[in-house]
Coordinates of C-alpha atoms in Angstrom, one line a residue:
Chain A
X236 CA 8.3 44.2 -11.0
X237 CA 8.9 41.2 -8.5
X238 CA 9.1 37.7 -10.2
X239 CA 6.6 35.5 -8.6
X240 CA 6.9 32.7 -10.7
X241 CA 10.0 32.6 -12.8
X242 CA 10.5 29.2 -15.3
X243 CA 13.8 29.8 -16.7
X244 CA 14.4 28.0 -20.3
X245 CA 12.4 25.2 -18.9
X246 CA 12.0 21.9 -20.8
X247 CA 10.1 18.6 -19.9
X248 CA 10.5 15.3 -21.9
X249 CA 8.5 12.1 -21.2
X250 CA 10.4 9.5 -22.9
X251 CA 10.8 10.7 -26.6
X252 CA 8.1 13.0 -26.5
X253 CA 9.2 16.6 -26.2
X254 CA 6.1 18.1 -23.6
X255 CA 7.5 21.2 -23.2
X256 CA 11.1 22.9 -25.3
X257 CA 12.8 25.7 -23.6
X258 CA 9.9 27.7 -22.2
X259 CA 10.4 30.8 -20.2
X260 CA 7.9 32.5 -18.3
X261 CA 8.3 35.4 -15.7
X262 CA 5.0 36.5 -13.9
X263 CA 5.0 39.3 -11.7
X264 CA 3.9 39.9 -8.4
X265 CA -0.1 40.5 -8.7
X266 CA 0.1 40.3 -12.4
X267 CA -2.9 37.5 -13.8
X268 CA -1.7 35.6 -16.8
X269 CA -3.6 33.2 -19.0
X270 CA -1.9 30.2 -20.6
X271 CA -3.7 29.2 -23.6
X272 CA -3.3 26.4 -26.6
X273 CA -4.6 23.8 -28.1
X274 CA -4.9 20.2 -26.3
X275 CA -1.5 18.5 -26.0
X276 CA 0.2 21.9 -26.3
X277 CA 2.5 21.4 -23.5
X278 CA 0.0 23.7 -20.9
X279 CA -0.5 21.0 -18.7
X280 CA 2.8 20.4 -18.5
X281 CA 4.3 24.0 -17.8
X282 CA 1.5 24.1 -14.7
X283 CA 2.2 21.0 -13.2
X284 CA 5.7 22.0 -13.4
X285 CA 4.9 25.6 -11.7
X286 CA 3.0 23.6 -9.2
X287 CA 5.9 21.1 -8.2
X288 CA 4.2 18.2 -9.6
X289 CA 7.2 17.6 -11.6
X290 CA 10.6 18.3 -12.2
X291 CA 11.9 19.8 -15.1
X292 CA 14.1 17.4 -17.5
X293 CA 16.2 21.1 -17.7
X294 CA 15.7 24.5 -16.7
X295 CA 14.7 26.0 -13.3
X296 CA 11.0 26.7 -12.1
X297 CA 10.8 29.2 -9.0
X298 CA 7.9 30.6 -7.5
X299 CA 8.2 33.3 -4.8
X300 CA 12.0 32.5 -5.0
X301 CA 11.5 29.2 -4.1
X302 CA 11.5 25.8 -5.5
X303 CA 7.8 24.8 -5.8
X304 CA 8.3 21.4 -5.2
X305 CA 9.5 22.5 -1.5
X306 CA 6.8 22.2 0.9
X307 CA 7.1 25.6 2.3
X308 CA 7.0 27.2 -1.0
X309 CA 3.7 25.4 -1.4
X310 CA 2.6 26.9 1.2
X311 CA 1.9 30.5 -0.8
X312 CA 0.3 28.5 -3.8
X313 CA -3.1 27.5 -4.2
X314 CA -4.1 25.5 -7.0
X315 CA -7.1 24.1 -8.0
X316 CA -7.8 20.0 -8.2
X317 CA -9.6 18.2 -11.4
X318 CA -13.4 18.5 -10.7
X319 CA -14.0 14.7 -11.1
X320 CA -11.0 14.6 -8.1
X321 CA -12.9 15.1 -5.4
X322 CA -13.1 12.4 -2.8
X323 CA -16.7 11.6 -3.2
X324 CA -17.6 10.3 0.1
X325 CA -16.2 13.3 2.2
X326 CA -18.5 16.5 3.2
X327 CA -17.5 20.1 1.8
X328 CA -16.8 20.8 5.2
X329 CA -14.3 18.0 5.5
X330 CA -12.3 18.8 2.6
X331 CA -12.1 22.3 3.2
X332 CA -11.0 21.1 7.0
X333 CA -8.2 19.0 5.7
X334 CA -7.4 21.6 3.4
X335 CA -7.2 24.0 5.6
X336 CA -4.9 21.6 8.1
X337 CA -2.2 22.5 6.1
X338 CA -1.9 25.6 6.7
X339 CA -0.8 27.8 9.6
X340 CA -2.8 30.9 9.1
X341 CA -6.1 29.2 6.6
X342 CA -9.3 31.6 5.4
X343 CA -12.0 31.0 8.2
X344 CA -14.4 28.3 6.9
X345 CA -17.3 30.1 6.9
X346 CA -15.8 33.1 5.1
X347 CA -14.4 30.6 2.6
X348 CA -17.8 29.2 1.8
X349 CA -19.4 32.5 2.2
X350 CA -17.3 33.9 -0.7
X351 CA -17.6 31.2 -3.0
X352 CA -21.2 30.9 -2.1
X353 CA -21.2 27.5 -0.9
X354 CA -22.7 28.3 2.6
X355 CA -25.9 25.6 2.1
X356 CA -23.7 22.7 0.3
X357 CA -20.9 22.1 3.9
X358 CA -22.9 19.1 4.7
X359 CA -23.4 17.5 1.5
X360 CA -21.0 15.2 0.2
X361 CA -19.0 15.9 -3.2
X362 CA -20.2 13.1 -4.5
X363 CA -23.6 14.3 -4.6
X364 CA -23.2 17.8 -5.9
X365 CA -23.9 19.0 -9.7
X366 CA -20.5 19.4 -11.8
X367 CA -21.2 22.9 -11.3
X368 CA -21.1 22.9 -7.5
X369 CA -18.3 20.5 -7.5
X370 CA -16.1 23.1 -9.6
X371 CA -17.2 25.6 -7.1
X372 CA -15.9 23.4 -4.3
X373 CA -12.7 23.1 -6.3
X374 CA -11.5 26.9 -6.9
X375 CA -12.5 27.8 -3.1
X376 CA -9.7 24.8 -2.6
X377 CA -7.1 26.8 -4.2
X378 CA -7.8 29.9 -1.9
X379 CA -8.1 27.9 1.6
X380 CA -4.3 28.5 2.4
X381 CA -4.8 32.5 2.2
X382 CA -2.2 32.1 -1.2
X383 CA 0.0 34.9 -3.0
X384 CA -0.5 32.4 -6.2
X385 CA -3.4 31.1 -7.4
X386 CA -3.5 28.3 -10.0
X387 CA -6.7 27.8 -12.1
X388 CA -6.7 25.2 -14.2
X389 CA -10.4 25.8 -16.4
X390 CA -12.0 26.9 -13.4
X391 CA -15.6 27.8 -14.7
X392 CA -16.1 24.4 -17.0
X393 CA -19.7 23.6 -17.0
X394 CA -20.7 26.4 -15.0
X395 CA -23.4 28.6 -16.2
X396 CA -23.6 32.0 -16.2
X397 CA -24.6 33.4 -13.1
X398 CA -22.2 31.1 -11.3
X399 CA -19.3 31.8 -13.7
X400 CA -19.7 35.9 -13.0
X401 CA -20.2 34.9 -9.1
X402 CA -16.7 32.9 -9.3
X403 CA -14.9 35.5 -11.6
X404 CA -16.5 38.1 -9.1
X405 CA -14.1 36.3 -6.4
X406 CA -10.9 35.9 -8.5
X407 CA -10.9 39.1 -9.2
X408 CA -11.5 40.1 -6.0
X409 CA -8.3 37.9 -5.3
X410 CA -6.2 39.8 -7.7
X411 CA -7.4 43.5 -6.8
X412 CA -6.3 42.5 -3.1
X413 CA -2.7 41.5 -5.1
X414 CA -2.6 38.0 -5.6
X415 CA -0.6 36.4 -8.4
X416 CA -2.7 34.2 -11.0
X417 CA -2.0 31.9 -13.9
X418 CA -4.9 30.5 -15.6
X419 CA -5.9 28.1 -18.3
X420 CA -8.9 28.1 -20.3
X421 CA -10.8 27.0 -23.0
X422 CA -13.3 29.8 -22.9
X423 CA -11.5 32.4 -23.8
X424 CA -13.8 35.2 -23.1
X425 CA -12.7 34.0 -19.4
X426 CA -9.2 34.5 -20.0
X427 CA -9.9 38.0 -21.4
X428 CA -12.3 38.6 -18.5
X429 CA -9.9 37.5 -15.6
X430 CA -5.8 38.0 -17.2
X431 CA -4.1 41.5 -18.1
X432 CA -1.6 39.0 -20.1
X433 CA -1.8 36.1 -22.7
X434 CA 0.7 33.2 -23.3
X435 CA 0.0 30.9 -26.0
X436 CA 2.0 28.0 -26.0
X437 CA 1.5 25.1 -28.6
X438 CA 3.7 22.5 -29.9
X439 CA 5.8 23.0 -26.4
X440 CA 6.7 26.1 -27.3
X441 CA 5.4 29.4 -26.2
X442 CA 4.2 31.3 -29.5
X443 CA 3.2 34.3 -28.6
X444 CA 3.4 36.3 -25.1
X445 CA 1.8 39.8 -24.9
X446 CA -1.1 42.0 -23.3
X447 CA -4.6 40.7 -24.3
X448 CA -5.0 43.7 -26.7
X449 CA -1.3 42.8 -28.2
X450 CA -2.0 39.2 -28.7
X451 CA -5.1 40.6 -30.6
X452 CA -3.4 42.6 -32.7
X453 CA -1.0 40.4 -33.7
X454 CA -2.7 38.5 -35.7
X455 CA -4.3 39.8 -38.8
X456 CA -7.3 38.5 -38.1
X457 CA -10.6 40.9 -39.2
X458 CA -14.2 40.1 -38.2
X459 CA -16.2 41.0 -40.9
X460 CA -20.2 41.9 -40.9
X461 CA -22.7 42.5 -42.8
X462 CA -26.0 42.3 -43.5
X463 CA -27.2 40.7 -47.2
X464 CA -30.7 39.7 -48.3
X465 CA -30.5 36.6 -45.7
X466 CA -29.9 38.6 -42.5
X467 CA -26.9 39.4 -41.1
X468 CA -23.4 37.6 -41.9
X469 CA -20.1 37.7 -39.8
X470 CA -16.8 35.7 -41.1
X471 CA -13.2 36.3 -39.9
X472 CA -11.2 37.1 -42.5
X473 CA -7.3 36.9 -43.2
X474 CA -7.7 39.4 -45.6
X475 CA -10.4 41.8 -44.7
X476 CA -9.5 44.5 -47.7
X477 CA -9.7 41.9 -49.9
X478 CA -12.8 40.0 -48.6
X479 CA -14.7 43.5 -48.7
X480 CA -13.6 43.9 -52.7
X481 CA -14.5 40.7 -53.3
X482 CA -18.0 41.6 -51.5
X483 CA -18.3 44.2 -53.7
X484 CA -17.8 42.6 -56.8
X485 CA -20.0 39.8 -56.5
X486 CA -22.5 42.2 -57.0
X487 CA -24.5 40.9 -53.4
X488 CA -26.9 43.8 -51.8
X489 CA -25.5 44.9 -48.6
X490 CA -25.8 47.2 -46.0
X491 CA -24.1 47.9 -42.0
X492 CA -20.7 46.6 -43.3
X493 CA -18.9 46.6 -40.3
X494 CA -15.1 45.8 -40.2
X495 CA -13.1 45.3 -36.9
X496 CA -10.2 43.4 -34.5
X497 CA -10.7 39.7 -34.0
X498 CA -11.8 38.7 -31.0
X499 CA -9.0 36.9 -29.0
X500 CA -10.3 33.6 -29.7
X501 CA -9.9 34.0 -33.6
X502 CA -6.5 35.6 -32.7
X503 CA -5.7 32.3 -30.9
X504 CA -7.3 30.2 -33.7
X505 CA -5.1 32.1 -36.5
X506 CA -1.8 32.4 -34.1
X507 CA -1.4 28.5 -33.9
X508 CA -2.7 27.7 -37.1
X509 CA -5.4 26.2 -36.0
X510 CA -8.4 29.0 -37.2
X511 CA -10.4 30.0 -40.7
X512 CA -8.7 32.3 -42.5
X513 CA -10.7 32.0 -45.6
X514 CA -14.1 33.5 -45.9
X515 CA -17.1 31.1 -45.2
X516 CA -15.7 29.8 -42.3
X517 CA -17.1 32.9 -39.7
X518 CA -18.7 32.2 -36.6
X519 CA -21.8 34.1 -35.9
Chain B
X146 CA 18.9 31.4 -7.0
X147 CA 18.0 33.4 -11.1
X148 CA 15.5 35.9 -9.0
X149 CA 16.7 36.4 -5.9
X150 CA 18.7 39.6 -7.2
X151 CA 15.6 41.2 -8.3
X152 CA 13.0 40.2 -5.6
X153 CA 11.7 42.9 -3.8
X154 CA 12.0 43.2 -0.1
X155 CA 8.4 41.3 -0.2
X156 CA 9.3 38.5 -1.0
X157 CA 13.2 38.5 -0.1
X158 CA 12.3 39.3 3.0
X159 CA 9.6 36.5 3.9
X160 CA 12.4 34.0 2.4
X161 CA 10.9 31.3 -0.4
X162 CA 8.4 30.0 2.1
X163 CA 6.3 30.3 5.0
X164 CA 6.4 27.8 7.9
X165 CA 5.0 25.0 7.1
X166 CA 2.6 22.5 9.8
X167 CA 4.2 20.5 11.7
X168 CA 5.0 17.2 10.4
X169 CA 3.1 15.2 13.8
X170 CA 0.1 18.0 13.1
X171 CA -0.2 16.3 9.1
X172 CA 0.1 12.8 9.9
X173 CA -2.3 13.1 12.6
X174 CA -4.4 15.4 9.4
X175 CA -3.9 12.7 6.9
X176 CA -4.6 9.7 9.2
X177 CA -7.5 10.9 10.3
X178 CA -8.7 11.6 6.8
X179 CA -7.9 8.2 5.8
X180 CA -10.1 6.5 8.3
X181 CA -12.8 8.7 7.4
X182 CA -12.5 8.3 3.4
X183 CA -12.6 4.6 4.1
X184 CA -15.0 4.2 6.6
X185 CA -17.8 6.0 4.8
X186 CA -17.3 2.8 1.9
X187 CA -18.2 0.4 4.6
X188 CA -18.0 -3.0 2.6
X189 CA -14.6 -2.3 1.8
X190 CA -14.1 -2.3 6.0
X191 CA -16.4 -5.1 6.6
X192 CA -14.6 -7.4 4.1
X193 CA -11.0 -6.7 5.2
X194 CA -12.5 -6.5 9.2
X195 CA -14.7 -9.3 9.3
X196 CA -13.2 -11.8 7.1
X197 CA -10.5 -13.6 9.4
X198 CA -13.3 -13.7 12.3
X199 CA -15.8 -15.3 9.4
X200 CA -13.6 -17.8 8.3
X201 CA -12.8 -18.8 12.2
X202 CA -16.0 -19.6 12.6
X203 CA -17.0 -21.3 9.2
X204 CA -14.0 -23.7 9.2
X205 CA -12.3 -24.1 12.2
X206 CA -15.0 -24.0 14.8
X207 CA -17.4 -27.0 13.1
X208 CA -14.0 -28.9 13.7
X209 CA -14.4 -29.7 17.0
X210 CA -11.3 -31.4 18.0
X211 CA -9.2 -28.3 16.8
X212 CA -11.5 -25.7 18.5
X213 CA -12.0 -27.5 21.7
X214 CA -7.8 -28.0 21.8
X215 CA -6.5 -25.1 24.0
X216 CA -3.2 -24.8 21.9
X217 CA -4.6 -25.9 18.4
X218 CA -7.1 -23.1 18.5
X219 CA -5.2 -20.3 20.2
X220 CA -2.9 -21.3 17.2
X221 CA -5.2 -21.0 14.7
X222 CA -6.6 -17.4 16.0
X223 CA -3.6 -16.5 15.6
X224 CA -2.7 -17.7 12.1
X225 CA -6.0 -15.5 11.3
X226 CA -4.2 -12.5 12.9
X227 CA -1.5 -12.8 9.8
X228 CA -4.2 -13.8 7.7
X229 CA -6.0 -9.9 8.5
X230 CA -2.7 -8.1 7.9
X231 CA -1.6 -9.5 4.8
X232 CA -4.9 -9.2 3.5
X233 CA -4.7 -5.2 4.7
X234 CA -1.3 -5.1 3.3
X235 CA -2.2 -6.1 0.2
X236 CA -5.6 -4.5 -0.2
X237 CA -5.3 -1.5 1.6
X238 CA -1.9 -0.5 0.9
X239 CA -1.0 -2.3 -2.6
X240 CA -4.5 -2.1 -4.7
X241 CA -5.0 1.1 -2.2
X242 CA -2.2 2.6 -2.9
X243 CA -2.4 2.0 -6.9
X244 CA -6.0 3.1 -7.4
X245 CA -5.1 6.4 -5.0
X246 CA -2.0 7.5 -7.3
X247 CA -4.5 6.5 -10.3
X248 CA -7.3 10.0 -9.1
X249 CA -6.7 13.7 -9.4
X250 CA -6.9 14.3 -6.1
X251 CA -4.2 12.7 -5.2
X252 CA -2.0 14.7 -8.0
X253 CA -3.9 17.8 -5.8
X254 CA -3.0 16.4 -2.7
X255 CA 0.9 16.7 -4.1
X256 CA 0.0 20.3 -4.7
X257 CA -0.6 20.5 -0.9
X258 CA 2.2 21.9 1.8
X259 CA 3.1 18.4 2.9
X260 CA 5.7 16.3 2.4
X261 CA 6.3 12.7 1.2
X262 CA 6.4 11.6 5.6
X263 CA 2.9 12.4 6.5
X264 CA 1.3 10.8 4.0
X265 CA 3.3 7.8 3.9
X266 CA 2.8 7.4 7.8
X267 CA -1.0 8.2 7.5
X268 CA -1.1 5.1 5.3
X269 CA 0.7 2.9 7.1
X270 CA -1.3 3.9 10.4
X271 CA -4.6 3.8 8.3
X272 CA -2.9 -0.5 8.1
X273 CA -2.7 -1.0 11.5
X274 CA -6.0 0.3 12.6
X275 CA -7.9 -2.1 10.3
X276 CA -5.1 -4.8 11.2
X277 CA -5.8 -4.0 14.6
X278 CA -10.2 -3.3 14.2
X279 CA -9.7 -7.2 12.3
X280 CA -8.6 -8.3 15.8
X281 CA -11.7 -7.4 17.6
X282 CA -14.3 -9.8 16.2
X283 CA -11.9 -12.4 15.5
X284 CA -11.1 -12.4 19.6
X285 CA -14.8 -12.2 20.2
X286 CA -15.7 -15.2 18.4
X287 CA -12.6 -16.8 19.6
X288 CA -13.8 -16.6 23.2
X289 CA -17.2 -17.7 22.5
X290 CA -16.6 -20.1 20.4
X291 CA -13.5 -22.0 20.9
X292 CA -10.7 -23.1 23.7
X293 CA -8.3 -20.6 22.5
X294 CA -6.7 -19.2 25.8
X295 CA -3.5 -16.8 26.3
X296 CA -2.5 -15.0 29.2
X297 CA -2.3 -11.0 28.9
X298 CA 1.5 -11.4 28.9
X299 CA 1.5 -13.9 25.9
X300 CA -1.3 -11.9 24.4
X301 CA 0.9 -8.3 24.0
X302 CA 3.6 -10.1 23.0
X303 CA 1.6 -11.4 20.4
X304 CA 0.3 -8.4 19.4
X305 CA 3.9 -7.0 19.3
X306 CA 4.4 -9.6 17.1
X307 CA 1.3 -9.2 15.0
X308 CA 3.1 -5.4 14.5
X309 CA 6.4 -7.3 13.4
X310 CA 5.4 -9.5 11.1
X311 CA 3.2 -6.9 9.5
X312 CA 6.5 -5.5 8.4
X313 CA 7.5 -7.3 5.5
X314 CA 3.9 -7.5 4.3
X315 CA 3.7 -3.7 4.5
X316 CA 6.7 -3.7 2.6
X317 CA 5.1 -6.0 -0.1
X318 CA 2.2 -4.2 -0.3
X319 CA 3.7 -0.9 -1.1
X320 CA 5.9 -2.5 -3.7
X321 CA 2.5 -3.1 -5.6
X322 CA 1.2 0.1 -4.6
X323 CA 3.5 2.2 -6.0
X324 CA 4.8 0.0 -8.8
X325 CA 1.9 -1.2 -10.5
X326 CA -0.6 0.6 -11.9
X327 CA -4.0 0.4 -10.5
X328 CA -6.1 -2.7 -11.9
X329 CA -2.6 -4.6 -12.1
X330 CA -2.4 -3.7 -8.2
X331 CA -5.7 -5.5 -7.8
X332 CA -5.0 -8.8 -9.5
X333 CA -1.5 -8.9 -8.0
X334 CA -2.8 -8.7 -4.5
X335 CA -6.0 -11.2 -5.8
X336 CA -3.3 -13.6 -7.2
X337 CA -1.1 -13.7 -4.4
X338 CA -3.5 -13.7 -1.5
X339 CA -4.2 -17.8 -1.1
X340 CA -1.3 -18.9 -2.2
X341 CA 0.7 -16.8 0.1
X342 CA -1.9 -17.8 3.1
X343 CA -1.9 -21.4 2.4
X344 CA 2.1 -21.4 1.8
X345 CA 2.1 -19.5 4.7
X346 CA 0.3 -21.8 7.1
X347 CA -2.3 -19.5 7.7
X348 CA -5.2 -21.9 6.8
X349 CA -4.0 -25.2 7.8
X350 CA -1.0 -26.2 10.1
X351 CA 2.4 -26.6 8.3
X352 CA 2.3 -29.7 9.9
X353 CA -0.3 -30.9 7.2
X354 CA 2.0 -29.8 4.4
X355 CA 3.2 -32.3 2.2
X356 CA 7.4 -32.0 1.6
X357 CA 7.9 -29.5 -0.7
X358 CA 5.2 -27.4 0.2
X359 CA 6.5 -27.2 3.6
X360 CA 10.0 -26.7 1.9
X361 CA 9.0 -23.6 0.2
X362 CA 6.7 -22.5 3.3
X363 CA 9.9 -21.5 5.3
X364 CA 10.9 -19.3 2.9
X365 CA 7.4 -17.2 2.9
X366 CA 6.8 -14.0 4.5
X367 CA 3.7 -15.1 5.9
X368 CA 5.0 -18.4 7.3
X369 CA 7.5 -16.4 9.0
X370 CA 4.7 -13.9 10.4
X371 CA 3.0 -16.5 11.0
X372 CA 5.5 -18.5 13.1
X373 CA 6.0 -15.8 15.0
X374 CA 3.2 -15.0 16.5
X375 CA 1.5 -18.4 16.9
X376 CA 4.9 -18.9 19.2
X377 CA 4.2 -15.8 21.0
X378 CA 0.5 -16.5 21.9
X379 CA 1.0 -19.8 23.0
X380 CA 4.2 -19.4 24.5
X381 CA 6.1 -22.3 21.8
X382 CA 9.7 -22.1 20.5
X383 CA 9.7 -19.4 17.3
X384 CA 11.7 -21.2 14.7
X385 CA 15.0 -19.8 14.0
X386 CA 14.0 -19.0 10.6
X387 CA 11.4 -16.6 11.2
X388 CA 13.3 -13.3 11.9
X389 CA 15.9 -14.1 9.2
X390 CA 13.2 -14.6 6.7
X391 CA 11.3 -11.6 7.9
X392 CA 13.7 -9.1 7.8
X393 CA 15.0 -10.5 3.7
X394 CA 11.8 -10.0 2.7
X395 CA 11.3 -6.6 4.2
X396 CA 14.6 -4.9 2.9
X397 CA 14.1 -6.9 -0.7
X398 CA 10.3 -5.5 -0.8
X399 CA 11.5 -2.1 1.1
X400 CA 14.6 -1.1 -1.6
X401 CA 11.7 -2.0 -4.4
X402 CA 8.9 0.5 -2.7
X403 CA 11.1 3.0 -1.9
X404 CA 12.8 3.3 -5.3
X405 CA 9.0 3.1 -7.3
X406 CA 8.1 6.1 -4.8
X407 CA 11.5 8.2 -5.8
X408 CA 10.4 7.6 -9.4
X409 CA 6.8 8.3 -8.9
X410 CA 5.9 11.7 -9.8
X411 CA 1.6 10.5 -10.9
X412 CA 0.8 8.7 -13.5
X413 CA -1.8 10.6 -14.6
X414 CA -0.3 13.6 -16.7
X415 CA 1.6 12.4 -19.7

């Protein structure tokens, strides 16, 4: 597989901190990988290094065989800007237009808008649209230059759910047509909607790099459920044998015990040492 | 370089990049996008516009043996001139400049294909056309108002040197711009604006100035500026000083901006 973006035993230091240590990543050619970790785990960094925001303090970032922080590399990325970044004052229309003005070959306006279903908002100014609508504005952004790689960077934060299907309608429209994307995410359910692969970084360091369903199993993780003489319970569970044996001998009523994987956000949680792992701290 | 032995003919073929705009094409882009940003914020243009034209006819025209004197008030409008620019210079590019590097957009704007060229033209185009916009009222009331006279010959060569002695105050105000960060900026440019335009000789003749005022005036930026074109528009002697002093300032002020915009890379992401 073709190496889209290739970060090569990257590192990034600010000072003394250590942002990012000797982080590799190779993406291929309309692969979709999600970047995941906790705040302050260094996934900032890595992007704004893939996007040629930044140098790295060592290593070598290449995207499309190219150094990203080259113009004409930039060229075949499209990444998305912070929601509150908009300049409030200009019209859709204009910042799609000056968008699009650097580009040679940019998506049609109207097909732009059309896509991302922003067709009645052109002549409103950013400043006036919901959060929602401004987050809209903000992923078409990333796809104005017609881009082989695609940047999101929490696209769907305080969108609800109609417009969140709409938007991951269009990335993945984007990827079936071939397009390269990384993502980051808090929601995770939007990472395993939207990427084939996980990478979870923390602590600068990527921790674990596999297929959704790898990352999944790699951790130990069980969801446990069941339902007692207060309705039904679910817990994640480090120990799921254990936690059912213990079930048993408490001597609870219990029926529809149900045992199975983790979902990847308690993969994610258990992975970086962040999650439960003891019984009573389930989600339901 | 590391992948280029196992890219496909895809990308291999279509090299690491496609072409990018041209570099005329983006300034023109960004320049353009400027103006607009900042003209939909119109107090922000009113202020920096009207100001020198304002304060022409608060304090000089009531003074009617300096507005009625052909050369005294031609000087004056032109002292004004300087006044506009520095006070562009140090809004729009150095508080500008700091609260621009301060927003996400502009960390997306570096995502963009463009350059470091365009945008630093845009900017300093997006200065001359408020320097320049400051003119227009400030002539207006000038002609109404006062004896101020030039002849168009005097008058373009005043404007070219309007242009010139915005130089070192560019330079100035992107030294703040990219150096400081953003409220910093502000106060800077707040701090520096009335001493720099008394110093200067923008408010009051340096004839006025007491010894070591007028000591220290030669060696301003402004004075300098300011020298220069009141010579030009009323057709005087430009003191010797005035280029010398200029063109200090502007490679002192230009080594500082241009290193803070090597170093800059945002200072938003830690």
């Amino acid at each position: 597989m073709p190496h889209v973006v290739h970060a090569d035993r990257v590192s990034r230091t600010f000072g003394t901190v250590t942002a990012l240590d000797d982080v590799s990543l190779v993406v291929g050619a309309g692969e979709a990988v999600g970047v995941l970790g906790p705040n302050g785990a260094g996934k900032s960094t890595l992007l704004s290094l893939l996007a040629g925001l930044r140098r790295p303090s060592a290593g070598t970032v290449r995207v499309g065989g190219g150094d990203p922080r080259d113009p004409a590399t930039r060229t075949r990325i499209g990444v998305t800007p912070q929601t509150t970044g908009l300049p409030q004052t200009l019209k859709v229309r204009e910042v799609v237009d000056f968008v699009a003005g650097h580009h040679r070959d940019p998506l049609p306006r109207t097909e732009l808008l059309k896509t991302f279903d922003l067709t009645g908002l052109a002549g409103r100014q950013c400043g006036a649209l919901s959060g929602g609508q401004q987050r809209r504005v903000c992923v078409a952004l990333a796809f104005v230059g017609r881009p082989d790689v695609v940047m999101l960077d929490e696209p769907t934060t305080g969108l609800d759910v109609t417009a969140r299907m709409a938007l991951w309608d269009a990335v993945r429209g984007f990827t079936a047509r071939g397009g390269t994307l990384l993502l980051t995410s808090h929601h995770l359910e939007e990472v395993e909607a939207l990427a084939s692969r996980v990478v979870l970084v923390d602590h600068g360091r990527v921790v674990v790099e596999g297929s959704v369903a790898e990352v999944r199993a790699r951790s130990t993780v069980r969801r446990v459920r069941w339902t007692g003489p207060d309705g039904p319970v679910e817990t994640l569970e480090a120990d799921a044998d254990e936690a059912v044996r213990a079930l048993v001998r408490s001597g609870v009523p219990f029926r529809d015990l149900e045992v199975g994987g983790a979902t990847l956000e308690a993969a994610f949680l258990d992975l970086t040492g962040a999650g439960p792992t003891g019984a009573g701290d389930g989600r339901s | 370089m590391s992948t280029s032995t196992r890219a496909t003919p895809r990308w291999a073929g279509r090299g690491a990049g496609r072409a990018t705009v041209s570099t005329v094409r983006l300034t023109l882009l960004h320049t353009r996008y400027a103006v607009t940003e900042t003209v939909r914020i119109p107090v922000a243009v009113v202020g920096t516009v009207v100001f020198p034209a304002l304060t022409l006819l608060v304090f000089i025209v009531p003074q009617t043996a300096l507005a009625q004197d052909p050369a005294g008030a031609t000087g004056a409008v032109a002292q004004l001139a300087v006044f506009g620019a520095m006070s562009v210079a140090l809004f729009t590019h150095g508080a500008g400049i700091a609260e621009d590097r301060a927003l996400p957009w502009d960390t997306h704007l570096r995502t963009l294909p463009v350059g470091p060229v365009p945008r630093f033209v845009a900017r300093v185009l997006l200065g001359a056309v408020f320097a320049l916009a400051a003119l227009v009222p400030l002539v207006v009331v000038a002609l109404l108002f006062t004896a101020a006279t030039t002849t168009p010959g005097r008058f373009l060569g005043a404007l070219g040197g309007l242009l010139l002695a915005g130089v070192p105050l560019l330079a100035l105000g992107l030294a703040i711009g990219f150096t400081l960060p953003a409220k910093a900026a502000l106060a800077v440019a707040q701090v520096l604006l009335l001493p720099l335009a008394f110093a200067g000789g923008l408010f009051l003749p340096p004839s006025t100035m007491p010894g070591w005022l007028a000591a220290v005036s030669v060696l301003t930026p402004t004075r300098a500026g300011r020298d220069l074109v009141v010579g030009l528009a009323t057709g005087t002697d430009v003191p010797s000083s005035a280029l010398p002093v200029m063109l200090a300032w502007t490679v002192l002020l230009g080594a500082v901006a241009v290193l803070a915009v090597r170093r800059d890379e945002g200072r938003r992401f830690r």
